[in-house]
Amino acid sequence: MDRRSFCRRLAALGGTFGLAGCLSRPDEPGTATAPRVAGGTDATETATPTDAEATDRPADGATETAATGGSPPDANWPTFGGDDGHTGYRPDGAGPADGRIAWSAIGDAPTVLCPPTVADGVVYTGSAADAVHAFDAETGDARWEFPTSSYVETAPTVRDGRVYTADADGVVYALTTDGEAAWRHETKQNLHGRTLAVRDGTVYVGTAGNMPMVVSGDTDKSKAGKVLALDADSGEELWSFEGPEDWFAGPAFGDGRVYVGNHTGEVFALDAASGEKRWSWSATDAGVEAHSVLRPPTYDDGTVFVSVHGGWLVALDAESGDSEWRVSLPGANVKSSPAVTDDRVFVASYGYRGAALTGGETSTAEESGTVGVLSALDRADGSEDWTHETDHDFRSSPAVVGDRVYVGGGDGVLAVARDDGTERWRATFDDYVDSSPAVAAGRLFVGSADGSLYCVAEE
């Protein structure tokens, strides 16, 4: 087995744990070096549709989205989930009506876990090639590539002419949209959050502490993760909040607060200006078993929605932290931030047929009997509206655009009808998807463990 295949298998078995040796490289990045040039490739593959059917979030209660240029609202997806609360919702947008792969790029990275983002006709992502990449959203032509100190799984956020992201070694980067370094900030901790938040001149980051890649059970306080606030212009630290003995998944922003969860199943609301804790919620105290918060929470219109690994979705009052409702999900494995609309919450989970959708991970669906479930829940009380079941796992956060829900599952991405979950099409890649889709201007962008960034679009 070659090194690239070995690394992919490690990733499939254990996520980012154990990847440090596979994804590191000896050369250090420059802080003001010219961006590297990367290439994109055309692709003509077409997925088999299952149905002939061929932004800034404007809905009430949404937070302001990351600022871009003068593009139409549905032409941008400038941060994880498309807006500051990570709602993943574009009610008036449009995504691809079929699963045709328009182009693919990168291609030679060990894996692309990073959720892509889109701003002003450019798609941004990071990869395990230790780089941040920028491509023309329509053609896939490379704009630039910026070298980092380690692999990048944190979605780039585009705001005010800058691109903010971070690598697994805990270095936070501010780049120009031309791929030049504006500043870098070394947190001196690991960092595995799928997003950071940028709002009102401040960058908010959740770190993973100094935890080893193989968890030993040691609870040394030095391994505690932090939430940091950095000046968006200079990278200077403004405040830090130290959590318990575990790591943070990535922040969401809303109502002047930063919301972040960690791997011990706690959720914190911090004052965005000072870092002072406003409230915290504990899965343990709430009686939720087998808990971890592996993906960023979602904020929308006074409520924080949190997916809990172990098979739960929780809705918390954003002001007080009181539980509004919580429901058990069909799958025990939850590696998906919920997408939130005006009336529904969409979340993906997965489990195993032989164990009532519970159990540990194995490498393939064929070996494990994997069942992936996309759930649509009533926003008011969490009651189930519909589910869509597949033979693939789900490690992706949904995007709800127009009348479709898009989500990565198994070795591809699928689209289902928003109203009833009927499958519309599926596009298949060469390896599993641990990225989350960005949908802008009728195109869908997502990364794959086969080392490529894909664009799905009607041509």
Coordinates of C-alpha atoms in Angstrom, one line a residue:
M1 CA 0.0 0.0 0.0
D2 CA 1.4 3.4 -1.0
R3 CA 1.8 6.3 1.4
R4 CA -1.2 8.2 0.0
S5 CA -3.5 5.2 0.3
F6 CA -2.3 4.5 3.8
C7 CA -3.0 8.1 4.9
R8 CA -6.5 7.9 3.4
R9 CA -7.2 4.7 5.3
L10 CA -6.0 6.3 8.5
A11 CA -8.3 9.2 7.9
A12 CA -11.3 7.0 7.2
L13 CA -10.7 5.1 10.5
G14 CA -10.0 7.9 12.8
G15 CA -10.7 11.3 11.2
T16 CA -7.9 13.7 11.9
F17 CA -6.4 11.7 14.7
G18 CA -3.3 9.9 13.5
L19 CA -2.8 12.1 10.4
A20 CA 0.0 14.2 11.7
G21 CA 2.8 12.0 10.3
C22 CA 1.0 11.5 7.0
L23 CA 0.1 15.1 6.3
S24 CA 3.1 17.0 7.5
R25 CA 6.0 18.1 5.3
P26 CA 9.5 19.4 6.1
D27 CA 9.5 22.7 4.3
E28 CA 8.2 25.7 6.3
P29 CA 5.9 28.3 4.7
G30 CA 7.0 31.8 3.9
T31 CA 5.2 34.7 5.5
A32 CA 5.5 37.0 2.5
T33 CA 6.4 34.6 -0.3
A34 CA 4.7 34.8 -3.6
P35 CA 1.8 32.4 -3.9
R36 CA 2.4 29.1 -5.7
V37 CA 0.6 28.3 -9.0
A38 CA -1.7 25.3 -9.0
G39 CA -3.5 23.7 -11.8
G40 CA -7.2 22.7 -12.4
T41 CA -8.4 19.9 -14.6
D42 CA -11.6 19.6 -16.7
A43 CA -13.8 16.6 -16.0
T44 CA -16.7 15.3 -18.1
E45 CA -18.0 12.6 -15.7
T46 CA -21.7 12.6 -15.2
A47 CA -23.5 11.1 -12.2
T48 CA -26.7 9.1 -12.8
P49 CA -29.6 11.2 -11.8
T50 CA -32.4 9.5 -9.8
D51 CA -35.0 12.1 -11.0
A52 CA -35.4 13.8 -14.4
E53 CA -35.5 17.3 -12.7
A54 CA -33.0 18.5 -14.4
T55 CA -25.5 34.7 -0.3
D56 CA -25.9 36.1 2.0
R57 CA -28.9 34.8 3.9
P58 CA -31.9 37.1 3.4
A59 CA -34.3 35.2 5.6
D60 CA -35.7 36.8 8.8
G61 CA -33.5 36.3 11.8
A62 CA -30.3 35.6 10.0
T63 CA -27.0 37.2 10.9
E64 CA -25.1 39.4 8.6
T65 CA -22.9 37.3 6.3
A66 CA -19.2 37.8 5.6
A67 CA -18.8 40.9 3.4
T68 CA -17.7 40.4 -0.1
G69 CA -17.8 42.7 -3.2
G70 CA -20.8 43.6 -5.3
S71 CA -21.8 40.1 -6.4
P72 CA -25.5 39.1 -6.3
P73 CA -26.4 37.5 -2.9
D74 CA -26.6 34.0 -4.1
A75 CA -23.2 34.2 -5.9
N76 CA -21.3 34.0 -2.6
W77 CA -20.8 31.4 0.2
P78 CA -18.0 33.3 2.0
T79 CA -17.7 31.2 5.2
F80 CA -18.6 27.8 6.5
G81 CA -22.4 27.4 6.3
G82 CA -22.6 30.6 4.2
D83 CA -23.1 33.1 7.1
D84 CA -21.9 34.0 10.6
G85 CA -24.3 31.6 12.2
H86 CA -23.4 28.8 9.8
T87 CA -27.0 28.2 8.9
G88 CA -26.2 26.7 5.5
Y89 CA -29.4 28.3 4.1
R90 CA -30.1 30.2 0.9
P91 CA -33.9 30.3 0.5
D92 CA -33.8 32.2 -2.8
G93 CA -30.7 30.6 -4.2
A94 CA -30.3 27.8 -6.8
G95 CA -28.0 24.8 -6.9
P96 CA -27.2 22.4 -9.6
A97 CA -30.3 20.5 -10.9
D98 CA -28.2 17.4 -11.9
G99 CA -25.0 15.8 -10.7
R100 CA -22.7 16.6 -13.6
I101 CA -19.1 17.2 -12.5
A102 CA -18.1 20.4 -14.3
W103 CA -14.4 20.4 -13.2
S104 CA -12.0 19.1 -10.5
A105 CA -8.8 20.7 -9.2
I106 CA -5.9 20.0 -6.8
G107 CA -5.9 16.3 -7.5
D108 CA -2.5 15.5 -5.9
A109 CA -3.3 16.3 -2.2
P110 CA -3.5 13.3 0.2
T111 CA -7.0 14.5 1.1
V112 CA -9.3 17.6 1.0
L113 CA -11.2 17.8 4.3
C114 CA -11.6 21.6 4.2
P115 CA -15.1 23.0 3.4
P116 CA -14.7 25.3 0.4
T117 CA -16.1 28.9 0.4
V118 CA -16.9 31.2 -2.5
A119 CA -16.7 35.0 -2.9
D120 CA -16.8 37.1 -6.0
G121 CA -16.3 34.3 -8.5
V122 CA -13.4 32.6 -6.6
V123 CA -13.6 29.4 -4.7
Y124 CA -11.2 29.0 -1.7
T125 CA -10.2 25.8 0.1
G126 CA -7.4 24.2 2.0
S127 CA -5.9 20.7 1.7
A128 CA -3.5 18.1 3.2
A129 CA -0.9 19.3 0.6
D130 CA -0.3 22.0 3.3
A131 CA -1.8 24.8 1.3
V132 CA -4.6 27.2 0.8
H133 CA -5.9 27.2 -2.8
A134 CA -7.9 29.7 -4.9
F135 CA -9.7 28.7 -8.2
D136 CA -11.9 30.4 -10.7
A137 CA -15.4 29.2 -9.6
E138 CA -16.6 28.9 -13.2
T139 CA -13.7 27.3 -15.0
G140 CA -11.6 25.7 -12.2
D141 CA -8.5 27.6 -13.4
A142 CA -6.0 28.1 -10.6
R143 CA -5.7 31.7 -9.2
W144 CA -3.0 31.0 -6.6
E145 CA -1.8 28.6 -3.9
F146 CA -0.4 29.6 -0.5
P147 CA 1.9 27.3 1.5
T148 CA 1.1 26.6 5.1
S149 CA 2.9 24.9 7.9
S150 CA 0.5 21.9 8.1
Y151 CA -2.6 20.6 6.5
V152 CA -5.7 22.9 6.4
E153 CA -9.2 21.7 7.3
T154 CA -10.5 25.1 8.5
A155 CA -12.8 26.7 5.9
P156 CA -11.4 30.0 4.6
T157 CA -13.6 33.0 5.6
V158 CA -13.6 35.9 3.1
R159 CA -14.3 39.4 4.6
D160 CA -13.3 42.9 3.7
G161 CA -10.8 41.8 1.0
R162 CA -9.0 39.2 3.1
V163 CA -9.1 35.5 3.4
Y164 CA -8.8 34.1 7.0
T165 CA -8.1 30.4 7.8
A166 CA -5.8 28.2 10.0
D167 CA -3.8 25.1 9.8
A168 CA -3.5 22.0 12.0
D169 CA -0.4 23.3 13.7
G170 CA -2.4 26.2 15.0
V171 CA -1.2 29.0 12.7
V172 CA -3.9 31.5 11.8
Y173 CA -3.5 33.2 8.5
A174 CA -4.8 36.4 7.0
L175 CA -4.2 36.5 3.2
T176 CA -5.2 39.0 0.6
T177 CA -7.6 37.8 -2.1
D178 CA -4.5 37.7 -4.4
G179 CA -2.9 35.1 -2.1
E180 CA -0.3 37.3 -0.4
A181 CA 0.2 37.1 3.4
A182 CA -1.1 40.0 5.5
W183 CA -0.3 38.4 8.8
R184 CA 0.0 35.1 10.6
H185 CA -0.6 34.3 14.3
E186 CA 0.9 31.2 16.0
T187 CA -1.5 30.0 18.7
K188 CA 1.1 27.3 19.8
Q189 CA -1.7 24.8 20.0
N190 CA -3.2 22.3 17.6
L191 CA -6.3 23.5 15.6
H192 CA -8.8 21.2 14.0
G193 CA -12.0 23.3 13.9
R194 CA -13.8 23.3 10.5
T195 CA -14.3 27.0 10.7
L196 CA -13.4 30.3 12.4
A197 CA -15.6 33.3 12.7
V198 CA -14.9 36.9 11.5
R199 CA -17.1 39.7 12.6
D200 CA -16.7 43.4 13.5
G201 CA -12.9 43.5 12.9
T202 CA -12.3 40.4 15.0
V203 CA -11.3 36.8 14.1
Y204 CA -12.5 34.1 16.6
V205 CA -10.7 30.8 16.7
G206 CA -11.2 27.6 18.7
T207 CA -8.0 25.6 19.3
A208 CA -7.4 21.9 20.2
G209 CA -4.9 22.6 22.9
N210 CA -1.7 20.5 22.9
M211 CA -3.4 17.2 22.7
P212 CA -1.4 14.3 21.2
M213 CA -2.7 12.8 18.0
V214 CA -3.3 9.5 19.8
V215 CA -5.5 10.1 22.9
S216 CA -4.0 8.5 25.9
G217 CA -6.6 9.3 28.5
D218 CA -4.3 11.9 30.1
T219 CA -6.2 15.0 31.3
D220 CA -3.3 17.3 31.8
K221 CA -4.6 20.9 31.9
S222 CA -1.9 22.0 29.5
K223 CA -3.9 20.2 26.8
A224 CA -7.0 22.4 27.3
G225 CA -8.2 24.2 24.2
K226 CA -8.8 27.9 24.0
V227 CA -11.0 30.3 22.2
L228 CA -9.0 33.3 20.9
A229 CA -10.1 36.6 19.6
L230 CA -7.6 38.2 17.2
D231 CA -7.6 41.7 15.6
A232 CA -8.6 41.2 12.0
D233 CA -6.2 43.9 10.7
S234 CA -3.0 42.9 12.6
G235 CA -3.5 39.4 14.1
E236 CA -2.9 40.7 17.6
E237 CA -4.5 38.7 20.4
L238 CA -7.4 40.6 22.0
W239 CA -8.5 38.0 24.5
S240 CA -8.5 34.3 25.2
F241 CA -10.8 31.9 27.0
E242 CA -9.4 28.6 28.3
G243 CA -11.7 25.7 28.3
P244 CA -11.6 22.3 30.1
E245 CA -9.3 19.4 29.2
D246 CA -10.4 19.0 25.6
W247 CA -10.6 20.8 22.3
F248 CA -13.0 23.2 20.6
A249 CA -14.8 22.4 17.3
G250 CA -15.1 25.9 15.9
P251 CA -17.2 29.0 16.7
A252 CA -20.4 30.5 15.4
F253 CA -21.4 34.1 15.9
G254 CA -24.8 35.8 16.8
D255 CA -26.3 38.5 19.0
G256 CA -22.9 39.8 20.2
R257 CA -21.8 36.3 21.4
V258 CA -19.5 33.6 20.2
Y259 CA -20.8 30.0 20.6
V260 CA -18.5 27.1 20.6
G261 CA -18.6 23.4 21.6
N262 CA -15.9 21.0 22.6
H263 CA -15.1 17.3 22.8
T264 CA -16.3 16.8 26.3
G265 CA -19.8 17.8 25.2
E266 CA -19.9 21.3 26.6
V267 CA -21.1 24.4 24.8
F268 CA -20.0 27.9 25.8
A269 CA -21.5 31.3 25.0
L270 CA -18.8 34.0 25.2
D271 CA -19.1 37.8 25.0
A272 CA -17.7 38.7 21.7
A273 CA -16.1 41.9 22.9
S274 CA -14.5 40.6 26.2
G275 CA -14.4 36.8 26.1
E276 CA -16.4 36.6 29.3
K277 CA -18.4 33.5 29.7
R278 CA -22.2 34.2 29.5
W279 CA -23.3 30.7 30.0
S280 CA -22.4 27.0 29.4
W281 CA -24.3 23.9 28.8
S282 CA -23.1 20.4 29.5
A283 CA -24.2 17.2 27.8
T284 CA -23.3 15.2 30.9
D285 CA -25.4 17.4 33.1
A286 CA -28.3 17.1 30.7
G287 CA -28.1 13.3 30.8
V288 CA -26.8 12.9 27.2
E289 CA -24.5 9.9 27.0
A290 CA -21.6 9.2 24.6
H291 CA -21.2 12.9 24.0
S292 CA -18.8 15.1 22.0
V293 CA -19.4 18.2 20.0
L294 CA -17.3 17.5 16.8
R295 CA -18.7 20.2 14.5
P296 CA -19.4 23.9 14.9
P297 CA -22.8 24.9 16.4
T298 CA -25.3 26.8 14.3
Y299 CA -26.9 30.1 15.5
D300 CA -30.1 31.5 14.0
D301 CA -32.7 34.0 15.4
G302 CA -32.1 33.5 19.1
T303 CA -31.4 29.8 19.1
V304 CA -28.2 27.7 19.1
F305 CA -28.5 24.3 17.5
V306 CA -25.8 21.7 18.5
S307 CA -25.2 18.3 17.1
V308 CA -23.8 15.9 19.7
H309 CA -21.7 12.9 18.6
G310 CA -23.5 10.0 20.3
G311 CA -26.7 10.7 18.4
W312 CA -28.3 13.9 19.6
L313 CA -29.4 17.3 18.4
V314 CA -30.0 20.0 21.0
A315 CA -31.6 23.5 20.7
L316 CA -30.4 26.0 23.3
D317 CA -31.7 29.5 24.0
A318 CA -29.0 31.8 22.8
E319 CA -29.6 34.3 25.7
S320 CA -29.7 31.9 28.6
G321 CA -28.4 28.5 27.4
D322 CA -31.6 26.8 28.6
S323 CA -32.6 23.8 26.6
E324 CA -35.5 24.4 24.2
W325 CA -35.6 20.8 23.1
R326 CA -33.4 17.8 22.4
V327 CA -34.0 14.8 20.2
S328 CA -32.2 11.5 19.6
L329 CA -31.0 11.0 16.0
P330 CA -31.2 7.8 14.0
G331 CA -27.4 7.5 13.8
A332 CA -25.0 7.5 16.8
N333 CA -22.2 9.1 14.8
V334 CA -22.8 12.8 14.3
K335 CA -20.1 14.7 12.3
S336 CA -22.5 17.3 10.9
S337 CA -23.4 20.9 11.8
P338 CA -27.1 21.4 11.4
A339 CA -28.5 23.5 8.6
V340 CA -31.3 25.7 9.8
T341 CA -34.2 27.3 7.8
D342 CA -37.3 29.2 9.0
D343 CA -39.2 26.0 9.8
R344 CA -36.8 23.1 9.8
V345 CA -33.4 21.8 11.0
F346 CA -31.5 19.4 8.8
V347 CA -28.7 17.2 10.2
A348 CA -26.9 14.1 9.0
S349 CA -25.9 11.1 11.1
Y350 CA -24.8 7.5 10.5
G351 CA -24.6 4.2 12.3
Y352 CA -24.5 0.4 11.6
R353 CA -27.1 -2.1 10.6
G354 CA -26.0 -4.8 13.0
A355 CA -26.2 -2.6 16.0
A356 CA -29.3 -0.5 15.7
L357 CA -27.3 2.3 14.0
T358 CA -24.7 2.4 16.8
G359 CA -21.1 1.2 17.1
G360 CA -17.5 2.0 16.2
E361 CA -16.3 3.0 12.7
T362 CA -14.8 0.7 10.1
S363 CA -13.2 1.5 6.9
T364 CA -16.0 0.9 4.3
A365 CA -19.7 0.7 4.1
E366 CA -19.5 -2.9 2.7
E367 CA -17.6 -4.1 5.8
S368 CA -19.7 -2.3 8.3
G369 CA -23.2 -2.3 6.9
T370 CA -23.3 1.5 7.3
V371 CA -26.6 3.4 7.3
G372 CA -26.5 7.2 6.7
V373 CA -29.5 9.2 7.6
L374 CA -30.3 12.8 6.7
S375 CA -33.0 14.0 9.1
A376 CA -35.4 17.0 8.6
L377 CA -36.8 18.1 12.0
D378 CA -39.4 20.6 12.9
R379 CA -37.6 23.7 14.1
A380 CA -40.1 24.4 16.9
D381 CA -39.9 21.1 18.8
G382 CA -37.4 18.8 17.0
S383 CA -40.1 16.4 15.9
E384 CA -39.2 14.4 12.8
D385 CA -40.7 15.6 9.4
W386 CA -38.8 13.1 7.2
T387 CA -35.6 11.1 6.9
H388 CA -33.5 10.1 3.9
E389 CA -31.6 6.8 4.3
T390 CA -28.5 5.7 2.3
D391 CA -25.9 3.0 2.4
H392 CA -23.1 5.6 3.0
D393 CA -21.9 7.4 6.1
F394 CA -22.3 11.1 6.5
R395 CA -19.4 13.3 7.6
S396 CA -20.7 16.4 6.0
S397 CA -22.9 19.4 7.0
P398 CA -25.9 20.0 4.7
A399 CA -26.6 23.1 2.6
V400 CA -30.2 24.1 2.0
V401 CA -30.5 26.1 -1.2
G402 CA -33.9 26.8 -2.9
D403 CA -35.9 23.6 -2.9
R404 CA -32.9 21.2 -2.5
V405 CA -30.8 19.9 0.4
Y406 CA -27.2 19.1 -0.6
V407 CA -24.9 16.9 1.6
G408 CA -21.7 14.9 1.2
G409 CA -22.2 11.2 1.9
G410 CA -19.9 8.2 1.4
D411 CA -17.8 8.7 -1.8
G412 CA -19.9 11.6 -3.2
V413 CA -22.5 14.2 -2.8
L414 CA -26.3 14.0 -3.1
A415 CA -29.2 16.3 -3.6
V416 CA -32.7 15.6 -2.1
A417 CA -35.9 17.5 -2.2
R418 CA -36.3 19.9 0.6
D419 CA -40.0 19.2 1.2
D420 CA -39.9 15.4 1.4
G421 CA -36.3 14.1 1.1
T422 CA -36.8 12.4 -2.3
E423 CA -33.4 11.9 -3.9
R424 CA -32.8 14.0 -7.0
W425 CA -29.3 13.1 -8.0
R426 CA -26.0 11.8 -6.7
A427 CA -22.4 12.6 -7.9
T428 CA -19.7 10.0 -7.2
F429 CA -16.0 10.7 -6.6
D430 CA -13.0 8.4 -6.0
D431 CA -13.0 8.5 -2.2
Y432 CA -15.1 9.5 0.8
V433 CA -16.3 13.1 1.5
D434 CA -15.4 14.7 4.9
S435 CA -15.9 18.2 3.5
S436 CA -19.1 20.2 3.4
P437 CA -20.6 21.7 0.3
A438 CA -20.7 25.4 -0.6
V439 CA -23.4 26.4 -3.1
A440 CA -23.2 29.6 -5.1
A441 CA -24.5 30.9 -8.5
G442 CA -25.9 27.5 -9.4
R443 CA -22.7 25.6 -8.6
L444 CA -21.8 23.2 -5.8
F445 CA -18.2 22.9 -4.5
V446 CA -17.0 20.2 -2.2
G447 CA -13.7 18.4 -1.3
S448 CA -13.0 14.7 -1.2
A449 CA -10.5 12.4 0.4
D450 CA -9.3 11.5 -3.1
G451 CA -7.4 14.8 -3.0
S452 CA -9.6 16.8 -5.2
L453 CA -11.9 19.8 -5.1
Y454 CA -15.0 19.2 -7.2
C455 CA -17.4 21.6 -8.9
V456 CA -20.9 20.2 -9.7
A457 CA -22.8 22.3 -12.2
E458 CA -25.1 22.2 -15.2
E459 CA -23.2 22.8 -18.4

